[in-house]
Backbone atoms as SQL, in Angstrom:
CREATE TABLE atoms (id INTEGER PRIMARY KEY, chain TEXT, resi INTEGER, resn TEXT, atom TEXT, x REAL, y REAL, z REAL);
INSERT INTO atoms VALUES
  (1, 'A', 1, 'UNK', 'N', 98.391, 169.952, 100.997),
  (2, 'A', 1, 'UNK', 'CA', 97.263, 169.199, 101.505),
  (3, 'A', 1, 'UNK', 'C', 97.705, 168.368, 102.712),
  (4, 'A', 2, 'UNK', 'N', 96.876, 168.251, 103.695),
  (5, 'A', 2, 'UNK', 'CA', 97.414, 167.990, 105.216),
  (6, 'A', 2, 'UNK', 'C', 96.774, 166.177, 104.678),
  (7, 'A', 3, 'UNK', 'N', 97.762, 165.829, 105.831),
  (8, 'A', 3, 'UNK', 'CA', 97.807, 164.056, 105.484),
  (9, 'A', 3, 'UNK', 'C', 96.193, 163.523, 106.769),
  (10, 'A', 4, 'UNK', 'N', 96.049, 164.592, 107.248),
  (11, 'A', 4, 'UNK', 'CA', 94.734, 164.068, 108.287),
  (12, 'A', 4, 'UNK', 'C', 93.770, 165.294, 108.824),
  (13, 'A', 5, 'UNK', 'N', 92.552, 164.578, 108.922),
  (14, 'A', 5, 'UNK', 'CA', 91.376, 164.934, 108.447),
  (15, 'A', 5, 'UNK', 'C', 90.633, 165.758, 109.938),
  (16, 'A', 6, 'UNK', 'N', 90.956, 167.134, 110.352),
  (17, 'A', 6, 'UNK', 'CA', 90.579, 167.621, 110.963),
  (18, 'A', 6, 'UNK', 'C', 89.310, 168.599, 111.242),
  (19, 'A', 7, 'UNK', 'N', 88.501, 168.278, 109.903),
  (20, 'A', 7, 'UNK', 'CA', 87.500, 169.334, 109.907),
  (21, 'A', 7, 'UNK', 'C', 86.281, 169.292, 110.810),
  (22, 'A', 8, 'UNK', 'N', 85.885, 168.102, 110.953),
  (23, 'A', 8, 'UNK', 'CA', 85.027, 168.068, 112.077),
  (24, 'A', 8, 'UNK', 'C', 85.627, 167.903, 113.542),
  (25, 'A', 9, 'UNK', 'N', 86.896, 167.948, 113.555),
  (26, 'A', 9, 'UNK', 'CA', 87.179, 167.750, 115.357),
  (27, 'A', 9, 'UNK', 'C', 86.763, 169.214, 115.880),
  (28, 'A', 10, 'UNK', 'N', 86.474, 169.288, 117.185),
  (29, 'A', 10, 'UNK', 'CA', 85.808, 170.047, 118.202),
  (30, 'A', 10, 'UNK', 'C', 87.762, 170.805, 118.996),
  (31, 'A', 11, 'UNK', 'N', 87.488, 171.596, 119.050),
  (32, 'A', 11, 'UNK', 'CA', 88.730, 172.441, 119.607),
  (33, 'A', 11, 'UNK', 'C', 89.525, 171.095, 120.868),
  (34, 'A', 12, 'UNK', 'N', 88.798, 170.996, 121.502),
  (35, 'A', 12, 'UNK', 'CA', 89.454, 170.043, 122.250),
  (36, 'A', 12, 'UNK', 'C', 90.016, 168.708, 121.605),
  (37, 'A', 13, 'UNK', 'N', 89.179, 168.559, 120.802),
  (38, 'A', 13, 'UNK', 'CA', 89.566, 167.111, 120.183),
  (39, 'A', 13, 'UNK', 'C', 90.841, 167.448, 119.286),
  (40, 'A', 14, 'UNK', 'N', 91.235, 168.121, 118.686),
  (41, 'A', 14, 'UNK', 'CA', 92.212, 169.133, 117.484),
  (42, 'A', 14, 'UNK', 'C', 93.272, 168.984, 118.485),
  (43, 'A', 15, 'UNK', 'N', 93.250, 169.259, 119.683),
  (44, 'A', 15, 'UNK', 'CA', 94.357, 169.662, 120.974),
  (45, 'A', 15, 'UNK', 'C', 94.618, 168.289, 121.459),
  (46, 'A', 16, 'UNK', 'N', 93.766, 167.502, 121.660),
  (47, 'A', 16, 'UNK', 'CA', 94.128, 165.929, 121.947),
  (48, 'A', 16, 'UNK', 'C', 94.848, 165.746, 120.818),
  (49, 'A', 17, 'UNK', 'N', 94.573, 165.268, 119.737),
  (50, 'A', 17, 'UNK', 'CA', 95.097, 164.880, 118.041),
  (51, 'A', 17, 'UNK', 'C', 96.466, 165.645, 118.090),
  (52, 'A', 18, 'UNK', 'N', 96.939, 167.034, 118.510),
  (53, 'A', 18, 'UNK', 'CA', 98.262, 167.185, 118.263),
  (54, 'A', 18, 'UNK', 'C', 99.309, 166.844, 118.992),
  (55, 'A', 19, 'UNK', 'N', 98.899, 166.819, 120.813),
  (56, 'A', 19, 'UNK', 'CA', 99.316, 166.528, 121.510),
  (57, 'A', 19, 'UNK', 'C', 99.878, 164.275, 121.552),
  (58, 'A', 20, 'UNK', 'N', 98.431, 163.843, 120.993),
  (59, 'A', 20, 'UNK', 'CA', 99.266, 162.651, 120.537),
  (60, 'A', 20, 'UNK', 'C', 100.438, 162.898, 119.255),
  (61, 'A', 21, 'UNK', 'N', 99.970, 163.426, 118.394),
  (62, 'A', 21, 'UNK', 'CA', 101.040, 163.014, 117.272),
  (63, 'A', 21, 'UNK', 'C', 102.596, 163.853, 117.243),
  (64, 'A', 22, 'UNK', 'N', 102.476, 164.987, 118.377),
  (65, 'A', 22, 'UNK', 'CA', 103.542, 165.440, 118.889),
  (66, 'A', 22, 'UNK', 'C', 104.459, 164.323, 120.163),
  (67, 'A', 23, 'UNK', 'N', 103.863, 163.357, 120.377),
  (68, 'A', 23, 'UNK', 'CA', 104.655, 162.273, 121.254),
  (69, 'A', 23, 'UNK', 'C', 105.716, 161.769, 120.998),
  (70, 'A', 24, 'UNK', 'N', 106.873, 161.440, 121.284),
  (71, 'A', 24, 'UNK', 'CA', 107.695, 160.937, 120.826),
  (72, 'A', 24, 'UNK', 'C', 107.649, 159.580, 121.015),
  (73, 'A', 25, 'UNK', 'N', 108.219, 158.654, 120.243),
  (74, 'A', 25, 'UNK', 'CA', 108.373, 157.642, 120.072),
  (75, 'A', 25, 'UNK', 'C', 109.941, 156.947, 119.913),
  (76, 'A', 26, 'UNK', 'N', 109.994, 155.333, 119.887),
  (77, 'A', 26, 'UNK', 'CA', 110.912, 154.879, 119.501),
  (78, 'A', 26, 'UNK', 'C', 110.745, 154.509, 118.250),
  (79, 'A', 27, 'UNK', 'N', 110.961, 154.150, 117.049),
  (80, 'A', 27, 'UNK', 'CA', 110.701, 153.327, 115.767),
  (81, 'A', 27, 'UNK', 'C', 112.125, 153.168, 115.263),
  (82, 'A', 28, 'UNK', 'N', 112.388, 151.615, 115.012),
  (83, 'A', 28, 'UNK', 'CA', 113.433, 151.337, 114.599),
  (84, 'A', 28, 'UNK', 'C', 114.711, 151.799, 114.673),
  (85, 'A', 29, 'UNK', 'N', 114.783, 152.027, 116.700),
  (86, 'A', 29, 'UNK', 'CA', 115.977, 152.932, 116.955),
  (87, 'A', 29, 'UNK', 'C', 116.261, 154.074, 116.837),
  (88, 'A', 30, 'UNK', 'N', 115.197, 154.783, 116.340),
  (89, 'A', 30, 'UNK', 'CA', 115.124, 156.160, 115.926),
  (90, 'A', 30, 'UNK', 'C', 114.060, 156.872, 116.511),
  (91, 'A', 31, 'UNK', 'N', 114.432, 158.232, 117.502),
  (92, 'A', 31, 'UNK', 'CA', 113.027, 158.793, 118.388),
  (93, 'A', 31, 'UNK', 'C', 112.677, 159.457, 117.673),
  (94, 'A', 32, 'UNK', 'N', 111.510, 160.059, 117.194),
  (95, 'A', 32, 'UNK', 'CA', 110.610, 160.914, 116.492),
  (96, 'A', 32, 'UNK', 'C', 108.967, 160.884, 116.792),
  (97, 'A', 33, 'UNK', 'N', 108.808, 161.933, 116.416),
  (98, 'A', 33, 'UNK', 'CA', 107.621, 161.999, 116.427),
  (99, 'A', 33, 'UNK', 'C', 106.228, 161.181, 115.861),
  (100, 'A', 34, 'UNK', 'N', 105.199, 160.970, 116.678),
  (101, 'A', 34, 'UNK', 'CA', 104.232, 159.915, 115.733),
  (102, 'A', 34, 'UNK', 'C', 103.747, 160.533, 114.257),
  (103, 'A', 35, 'UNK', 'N', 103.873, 161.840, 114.320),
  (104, 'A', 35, 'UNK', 'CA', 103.214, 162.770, 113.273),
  (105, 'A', 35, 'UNK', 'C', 104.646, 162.448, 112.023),
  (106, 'A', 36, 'UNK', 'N', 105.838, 162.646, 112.397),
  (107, 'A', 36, 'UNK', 'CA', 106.673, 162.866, 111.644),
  (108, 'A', 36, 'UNK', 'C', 107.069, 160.849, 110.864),
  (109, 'A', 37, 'UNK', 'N', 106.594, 160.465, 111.601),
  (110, 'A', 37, 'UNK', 'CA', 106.861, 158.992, 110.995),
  (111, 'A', 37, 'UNK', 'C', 105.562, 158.283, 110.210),
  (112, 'A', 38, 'UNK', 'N', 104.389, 159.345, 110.612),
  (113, 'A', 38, 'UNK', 'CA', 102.955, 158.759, 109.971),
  (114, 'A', 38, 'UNK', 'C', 103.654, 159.452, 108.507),
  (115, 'A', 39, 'UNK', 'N', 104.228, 161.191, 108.470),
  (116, 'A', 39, 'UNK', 'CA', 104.433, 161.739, 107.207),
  (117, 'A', 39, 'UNK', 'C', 105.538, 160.739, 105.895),
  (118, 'A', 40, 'UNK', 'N', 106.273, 160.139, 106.925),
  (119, 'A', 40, 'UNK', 'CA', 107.239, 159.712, 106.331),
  (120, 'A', 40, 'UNK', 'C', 106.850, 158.247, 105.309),
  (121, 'A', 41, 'UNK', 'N', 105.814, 157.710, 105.943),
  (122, 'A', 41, 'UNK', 'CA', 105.347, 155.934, 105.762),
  (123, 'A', 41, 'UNK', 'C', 104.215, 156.600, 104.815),
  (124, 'A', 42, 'UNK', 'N', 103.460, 157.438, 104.573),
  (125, 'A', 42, 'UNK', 'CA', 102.728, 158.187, 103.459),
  (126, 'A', 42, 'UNK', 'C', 103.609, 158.444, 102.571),
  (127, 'A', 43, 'UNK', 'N', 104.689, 159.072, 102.196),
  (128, 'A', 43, 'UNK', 'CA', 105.408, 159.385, 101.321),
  (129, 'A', 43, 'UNK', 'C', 106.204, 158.555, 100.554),
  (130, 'A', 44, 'UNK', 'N', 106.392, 157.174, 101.504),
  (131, 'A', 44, 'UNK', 'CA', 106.591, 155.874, 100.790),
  (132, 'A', 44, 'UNK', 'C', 105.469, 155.112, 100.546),
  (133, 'A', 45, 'UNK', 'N', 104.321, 155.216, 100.424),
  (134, 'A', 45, 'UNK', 'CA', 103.577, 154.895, 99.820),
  (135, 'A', 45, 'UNK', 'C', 103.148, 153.546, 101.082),
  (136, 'A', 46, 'UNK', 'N', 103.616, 153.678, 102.103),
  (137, 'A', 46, 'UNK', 'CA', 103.858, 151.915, 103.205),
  (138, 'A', 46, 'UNK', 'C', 102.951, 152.221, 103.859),
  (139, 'A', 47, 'UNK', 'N', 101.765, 153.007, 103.913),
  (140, 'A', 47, 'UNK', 'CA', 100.544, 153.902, 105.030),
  (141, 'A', 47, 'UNK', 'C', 99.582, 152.649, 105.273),
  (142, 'A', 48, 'UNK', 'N', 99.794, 151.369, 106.105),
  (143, 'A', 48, 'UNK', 'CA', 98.514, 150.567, 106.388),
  (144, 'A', 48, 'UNK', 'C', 98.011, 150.572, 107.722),
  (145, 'A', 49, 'UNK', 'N', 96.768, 150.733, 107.249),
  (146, 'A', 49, 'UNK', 'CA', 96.382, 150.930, 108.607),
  (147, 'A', 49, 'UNK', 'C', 95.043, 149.755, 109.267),
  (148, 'A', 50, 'UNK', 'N', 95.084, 149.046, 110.084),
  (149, 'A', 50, 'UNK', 'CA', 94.289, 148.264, 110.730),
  (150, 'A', 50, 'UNK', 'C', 93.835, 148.138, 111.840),
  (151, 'A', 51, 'UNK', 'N', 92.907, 147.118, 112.687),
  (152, 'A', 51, 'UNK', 'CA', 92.208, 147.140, 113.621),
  (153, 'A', 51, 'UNK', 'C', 92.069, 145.786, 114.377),
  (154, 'A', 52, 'UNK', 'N', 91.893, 145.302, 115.517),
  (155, 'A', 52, 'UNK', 'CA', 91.967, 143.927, 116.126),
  (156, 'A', 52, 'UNK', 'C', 91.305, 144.511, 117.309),
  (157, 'A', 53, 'UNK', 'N', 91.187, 142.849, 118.046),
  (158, 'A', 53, 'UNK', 'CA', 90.511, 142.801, 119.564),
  (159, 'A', 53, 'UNK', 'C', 91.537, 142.592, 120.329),
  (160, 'A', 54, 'UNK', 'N', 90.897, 142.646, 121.406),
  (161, 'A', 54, 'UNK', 'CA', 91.896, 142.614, 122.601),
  (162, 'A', 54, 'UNK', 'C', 92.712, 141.302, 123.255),
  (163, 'A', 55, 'UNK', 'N', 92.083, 139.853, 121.905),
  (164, 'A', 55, 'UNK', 'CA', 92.904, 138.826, 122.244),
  (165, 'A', 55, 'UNK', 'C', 93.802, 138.495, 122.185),
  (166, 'A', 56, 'UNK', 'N', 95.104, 139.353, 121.895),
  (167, 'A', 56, 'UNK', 'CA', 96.365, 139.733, 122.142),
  (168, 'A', 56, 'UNK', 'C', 96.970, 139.503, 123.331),
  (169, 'A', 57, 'UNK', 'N', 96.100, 140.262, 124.291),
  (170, 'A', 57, 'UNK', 'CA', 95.998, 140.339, 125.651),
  (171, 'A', 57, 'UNK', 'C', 95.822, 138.967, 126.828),
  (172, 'A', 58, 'UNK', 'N', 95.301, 137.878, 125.543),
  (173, 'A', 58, 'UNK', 'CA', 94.956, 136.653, 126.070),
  (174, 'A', 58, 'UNK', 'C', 95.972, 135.623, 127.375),
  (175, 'A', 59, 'UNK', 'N', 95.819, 135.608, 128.742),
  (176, 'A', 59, 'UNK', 'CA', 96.966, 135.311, 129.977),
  (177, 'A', 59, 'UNK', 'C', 95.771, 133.879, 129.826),
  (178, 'A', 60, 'UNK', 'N', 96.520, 132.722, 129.426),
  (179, 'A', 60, 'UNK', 'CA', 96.008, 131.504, 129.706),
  (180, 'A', 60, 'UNK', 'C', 96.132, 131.281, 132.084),
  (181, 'A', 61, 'UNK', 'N', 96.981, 131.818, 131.881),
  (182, 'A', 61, 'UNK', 'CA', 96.965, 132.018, 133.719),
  (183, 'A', 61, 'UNK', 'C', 95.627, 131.825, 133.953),
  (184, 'A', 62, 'UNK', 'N', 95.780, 133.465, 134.247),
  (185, 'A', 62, 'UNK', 'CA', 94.664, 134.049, 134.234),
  (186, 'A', 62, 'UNK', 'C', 93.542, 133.566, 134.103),
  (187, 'A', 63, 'UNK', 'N', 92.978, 133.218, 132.765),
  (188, 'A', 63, 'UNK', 'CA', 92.094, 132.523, 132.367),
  (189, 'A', 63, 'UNK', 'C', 91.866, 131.038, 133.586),
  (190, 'A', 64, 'UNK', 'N', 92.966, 130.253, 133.537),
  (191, 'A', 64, 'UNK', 'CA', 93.042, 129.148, 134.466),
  (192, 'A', 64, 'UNK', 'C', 92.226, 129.228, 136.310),
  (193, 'A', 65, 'UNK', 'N', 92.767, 130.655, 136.151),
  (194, 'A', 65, 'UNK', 'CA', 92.736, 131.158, 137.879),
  (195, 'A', 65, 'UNK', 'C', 91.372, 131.179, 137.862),
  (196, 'A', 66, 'UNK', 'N', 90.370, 131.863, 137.116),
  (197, 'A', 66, 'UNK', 'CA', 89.034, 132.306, 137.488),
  (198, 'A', 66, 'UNK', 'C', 88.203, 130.850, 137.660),
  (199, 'A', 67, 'UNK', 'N', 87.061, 131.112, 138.397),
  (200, 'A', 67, 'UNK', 'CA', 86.786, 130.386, 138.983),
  (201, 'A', 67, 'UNK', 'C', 85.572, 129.452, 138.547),
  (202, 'A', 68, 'UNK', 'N', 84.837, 130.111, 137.995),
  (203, 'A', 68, 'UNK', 'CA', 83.367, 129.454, 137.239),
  (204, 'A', 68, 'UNK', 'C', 83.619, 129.501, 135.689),
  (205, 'A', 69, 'UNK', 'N', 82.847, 129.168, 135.082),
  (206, 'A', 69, 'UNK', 'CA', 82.347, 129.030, 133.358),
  (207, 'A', 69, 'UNK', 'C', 82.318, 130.136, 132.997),
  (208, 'A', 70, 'UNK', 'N', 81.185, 131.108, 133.827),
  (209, 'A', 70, 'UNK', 'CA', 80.690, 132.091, 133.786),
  (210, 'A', 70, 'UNK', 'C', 81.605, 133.048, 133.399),
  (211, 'A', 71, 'UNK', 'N', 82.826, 133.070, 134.644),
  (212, 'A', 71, 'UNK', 'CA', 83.581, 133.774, 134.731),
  (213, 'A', 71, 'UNK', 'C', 84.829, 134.110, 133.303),
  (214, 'A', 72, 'UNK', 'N', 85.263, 132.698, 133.134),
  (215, 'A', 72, 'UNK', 'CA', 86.014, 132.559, 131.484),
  (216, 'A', 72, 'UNK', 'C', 85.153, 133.048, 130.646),
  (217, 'A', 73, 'UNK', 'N', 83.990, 132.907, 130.701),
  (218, 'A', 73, 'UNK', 'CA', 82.860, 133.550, 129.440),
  (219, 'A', 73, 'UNK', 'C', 83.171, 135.063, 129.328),
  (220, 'A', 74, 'UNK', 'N', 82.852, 135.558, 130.559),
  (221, 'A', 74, 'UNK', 'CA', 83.007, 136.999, 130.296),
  (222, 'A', 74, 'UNK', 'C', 84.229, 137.504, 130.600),
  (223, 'A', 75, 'UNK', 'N', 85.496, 136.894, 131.088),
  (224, 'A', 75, 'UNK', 'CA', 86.828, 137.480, 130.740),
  (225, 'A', 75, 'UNK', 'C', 87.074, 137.233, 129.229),
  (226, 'A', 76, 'UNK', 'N', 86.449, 136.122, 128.310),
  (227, 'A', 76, 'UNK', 'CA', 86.730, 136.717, 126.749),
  (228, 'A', 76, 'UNK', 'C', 85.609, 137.629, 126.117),
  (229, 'A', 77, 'UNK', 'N', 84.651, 137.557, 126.755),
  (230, 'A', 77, 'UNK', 'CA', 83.923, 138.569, 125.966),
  (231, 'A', 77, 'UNK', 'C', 84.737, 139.922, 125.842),
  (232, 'A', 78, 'UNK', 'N', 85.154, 140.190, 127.313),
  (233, 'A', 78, 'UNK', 'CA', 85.776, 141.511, 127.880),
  (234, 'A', 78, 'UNK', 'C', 86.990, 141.785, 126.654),
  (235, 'A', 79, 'UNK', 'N', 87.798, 140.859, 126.553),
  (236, 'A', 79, 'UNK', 'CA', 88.897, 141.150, 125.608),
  (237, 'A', 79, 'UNK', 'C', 88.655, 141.069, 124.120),
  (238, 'A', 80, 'UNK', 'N', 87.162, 140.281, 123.365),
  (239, 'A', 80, 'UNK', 'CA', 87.195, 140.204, 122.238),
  (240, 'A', 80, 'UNK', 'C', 86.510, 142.042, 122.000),
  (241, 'A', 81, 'UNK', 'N', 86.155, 142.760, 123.095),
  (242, 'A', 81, 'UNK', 'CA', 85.386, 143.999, 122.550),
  (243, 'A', 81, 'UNK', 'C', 86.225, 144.821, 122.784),
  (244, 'A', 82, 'UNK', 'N', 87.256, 144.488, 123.377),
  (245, 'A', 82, 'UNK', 'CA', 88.463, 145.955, 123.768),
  (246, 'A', 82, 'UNK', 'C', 89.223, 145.758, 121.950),
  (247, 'A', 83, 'UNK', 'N', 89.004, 147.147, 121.741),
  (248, 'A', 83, 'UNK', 'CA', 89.870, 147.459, 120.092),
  (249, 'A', 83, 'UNK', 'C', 90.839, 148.421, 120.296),
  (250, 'A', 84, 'UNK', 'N', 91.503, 147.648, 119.355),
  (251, 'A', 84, 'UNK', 'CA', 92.798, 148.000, 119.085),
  (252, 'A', 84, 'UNK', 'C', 93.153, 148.652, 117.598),
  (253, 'A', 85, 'UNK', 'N', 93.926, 149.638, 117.536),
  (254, 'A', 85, 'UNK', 'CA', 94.220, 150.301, 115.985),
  (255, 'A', 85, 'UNK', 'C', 95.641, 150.181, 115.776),
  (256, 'A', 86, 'UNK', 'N', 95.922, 149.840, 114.975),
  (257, 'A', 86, 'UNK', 'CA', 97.237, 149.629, 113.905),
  (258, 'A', 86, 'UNK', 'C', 97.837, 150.588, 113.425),
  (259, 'A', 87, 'UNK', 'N', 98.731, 151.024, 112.966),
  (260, 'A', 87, 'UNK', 'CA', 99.138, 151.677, 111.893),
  (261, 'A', 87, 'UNK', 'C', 100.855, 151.263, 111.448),
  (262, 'A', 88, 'UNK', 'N', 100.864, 150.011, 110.543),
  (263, 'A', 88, 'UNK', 'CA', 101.335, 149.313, 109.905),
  (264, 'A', 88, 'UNK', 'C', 102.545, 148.676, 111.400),
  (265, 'A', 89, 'UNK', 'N', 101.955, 147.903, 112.094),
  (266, 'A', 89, 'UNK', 'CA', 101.460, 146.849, 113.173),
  (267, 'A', 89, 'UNK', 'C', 102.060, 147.995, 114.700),
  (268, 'A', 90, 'UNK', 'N', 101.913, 148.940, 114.801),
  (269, 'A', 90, 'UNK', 'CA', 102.239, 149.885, 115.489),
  (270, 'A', 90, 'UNK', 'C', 100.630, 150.068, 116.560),
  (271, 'A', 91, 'UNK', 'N', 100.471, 150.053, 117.278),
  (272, 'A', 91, 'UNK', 'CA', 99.323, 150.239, 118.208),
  (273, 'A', 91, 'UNK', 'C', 99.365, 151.919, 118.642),
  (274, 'A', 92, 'UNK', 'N', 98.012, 152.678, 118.050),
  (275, 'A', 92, 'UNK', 'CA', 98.119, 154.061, 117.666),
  (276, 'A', 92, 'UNK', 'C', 96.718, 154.811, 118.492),
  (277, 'A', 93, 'UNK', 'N', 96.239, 155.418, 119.111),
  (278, 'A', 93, 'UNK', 'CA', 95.127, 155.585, 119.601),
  (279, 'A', 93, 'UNK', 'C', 94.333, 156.382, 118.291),
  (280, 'A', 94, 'UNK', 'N', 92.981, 155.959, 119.213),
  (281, 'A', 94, 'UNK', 'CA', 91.757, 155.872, 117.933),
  (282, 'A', 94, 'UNK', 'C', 91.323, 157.535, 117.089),
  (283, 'A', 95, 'UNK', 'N', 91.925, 158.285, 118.275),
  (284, 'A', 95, 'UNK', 'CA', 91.651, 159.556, 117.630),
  (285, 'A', 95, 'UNK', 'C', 92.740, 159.960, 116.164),
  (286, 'A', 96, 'UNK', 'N', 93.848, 159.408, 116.527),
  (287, 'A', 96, 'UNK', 'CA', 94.850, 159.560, 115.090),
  (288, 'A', 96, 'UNK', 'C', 94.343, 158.655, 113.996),
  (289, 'A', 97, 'UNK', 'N', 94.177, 157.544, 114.645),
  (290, 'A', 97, 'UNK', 'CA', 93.409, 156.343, 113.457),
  (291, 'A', 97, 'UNK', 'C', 92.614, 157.182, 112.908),
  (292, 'A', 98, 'UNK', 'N', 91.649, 157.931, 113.389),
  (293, 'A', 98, 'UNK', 'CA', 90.502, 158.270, 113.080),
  (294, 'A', 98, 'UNK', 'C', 90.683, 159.117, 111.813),
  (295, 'A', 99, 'UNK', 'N', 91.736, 159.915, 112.245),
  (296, 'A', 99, 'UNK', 'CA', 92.058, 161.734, 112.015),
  (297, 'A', 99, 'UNK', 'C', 92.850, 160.939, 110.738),
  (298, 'A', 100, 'UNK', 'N', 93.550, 159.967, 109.791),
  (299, 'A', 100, 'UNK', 'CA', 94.138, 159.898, 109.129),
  (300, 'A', 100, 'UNK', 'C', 93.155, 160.072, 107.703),
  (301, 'A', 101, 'UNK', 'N', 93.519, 160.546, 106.768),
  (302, 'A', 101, 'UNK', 'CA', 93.107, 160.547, 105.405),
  (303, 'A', 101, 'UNK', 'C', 92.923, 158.954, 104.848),
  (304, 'A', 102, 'UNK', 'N', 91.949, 158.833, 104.555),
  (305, 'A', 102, 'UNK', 'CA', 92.147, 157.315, 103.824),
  (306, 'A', 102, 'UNK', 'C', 91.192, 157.031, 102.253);
C-alpha cells in the first residue's frame, strides 16, 4: 500500500508529485530523497504534518520602511494569507502535503 494518495491527480500533476519527491535534500546531514525520508518518518510512526502563514517572513525593517498605515495594513495581510506546509517542521510544497495519506 503506497504511503500517498494519487488517485485523483491529473497526469501532469502525478509528474509534478514525483519530480518533487524525487528532489534531493539535506536532513540531518544526510542527502536523500524527500520521498525516501517521508517513507522513513512513516515507518517510525514520527509522520506530522502541519500548516502556518507567512508571518515567519515578518522584516520589522521592512515593515518600518513603508510609508502609510495603509501600507503596513496590507504588507500583513499579504503575509498572514501566504501558506505554508510542514512536514514535521520541514517546509514541503502543497502538492506532496496534499498527496500524503492521512
Amino acid at each position: 500500500m503506497s504511503l500517498f494518495n494519487t488517485i485523483s491527480l491529473s497526469p501532469m500533476q502525478l509528474g509534478r508529485l514525483q519530480t518533487a519527491l524525487d528532489r534531493q535534500y539535506r536532513f540531518d546531514g544526510v542527502v536523500k530523497t524527500l520521498r525516501s525520508h517521508i517513507e522513513e518518518l512513516a515507518a517510525a510512526g514520527q509522520l506530522e504534518l502541519s500548516e502556518g502563514d507567512g508571518m515567519i517572513d515578518y522584516s520589522r525593517t521592512h515593515f518600518n520602511r513603508l510609508g502609510s498605515y495603509a501600507e503596513q495594513d496590507a504588507y500583513i495581510a499579504r503575509l498572514k494569507a501566504r501558506r505554508y506546509f510542514y512536514l514535521n517542521g520541514w517546509v514541503v510544497p502543497k502538492l506532496v502535503y496534499d498527496a500524503i495519506k492521512r
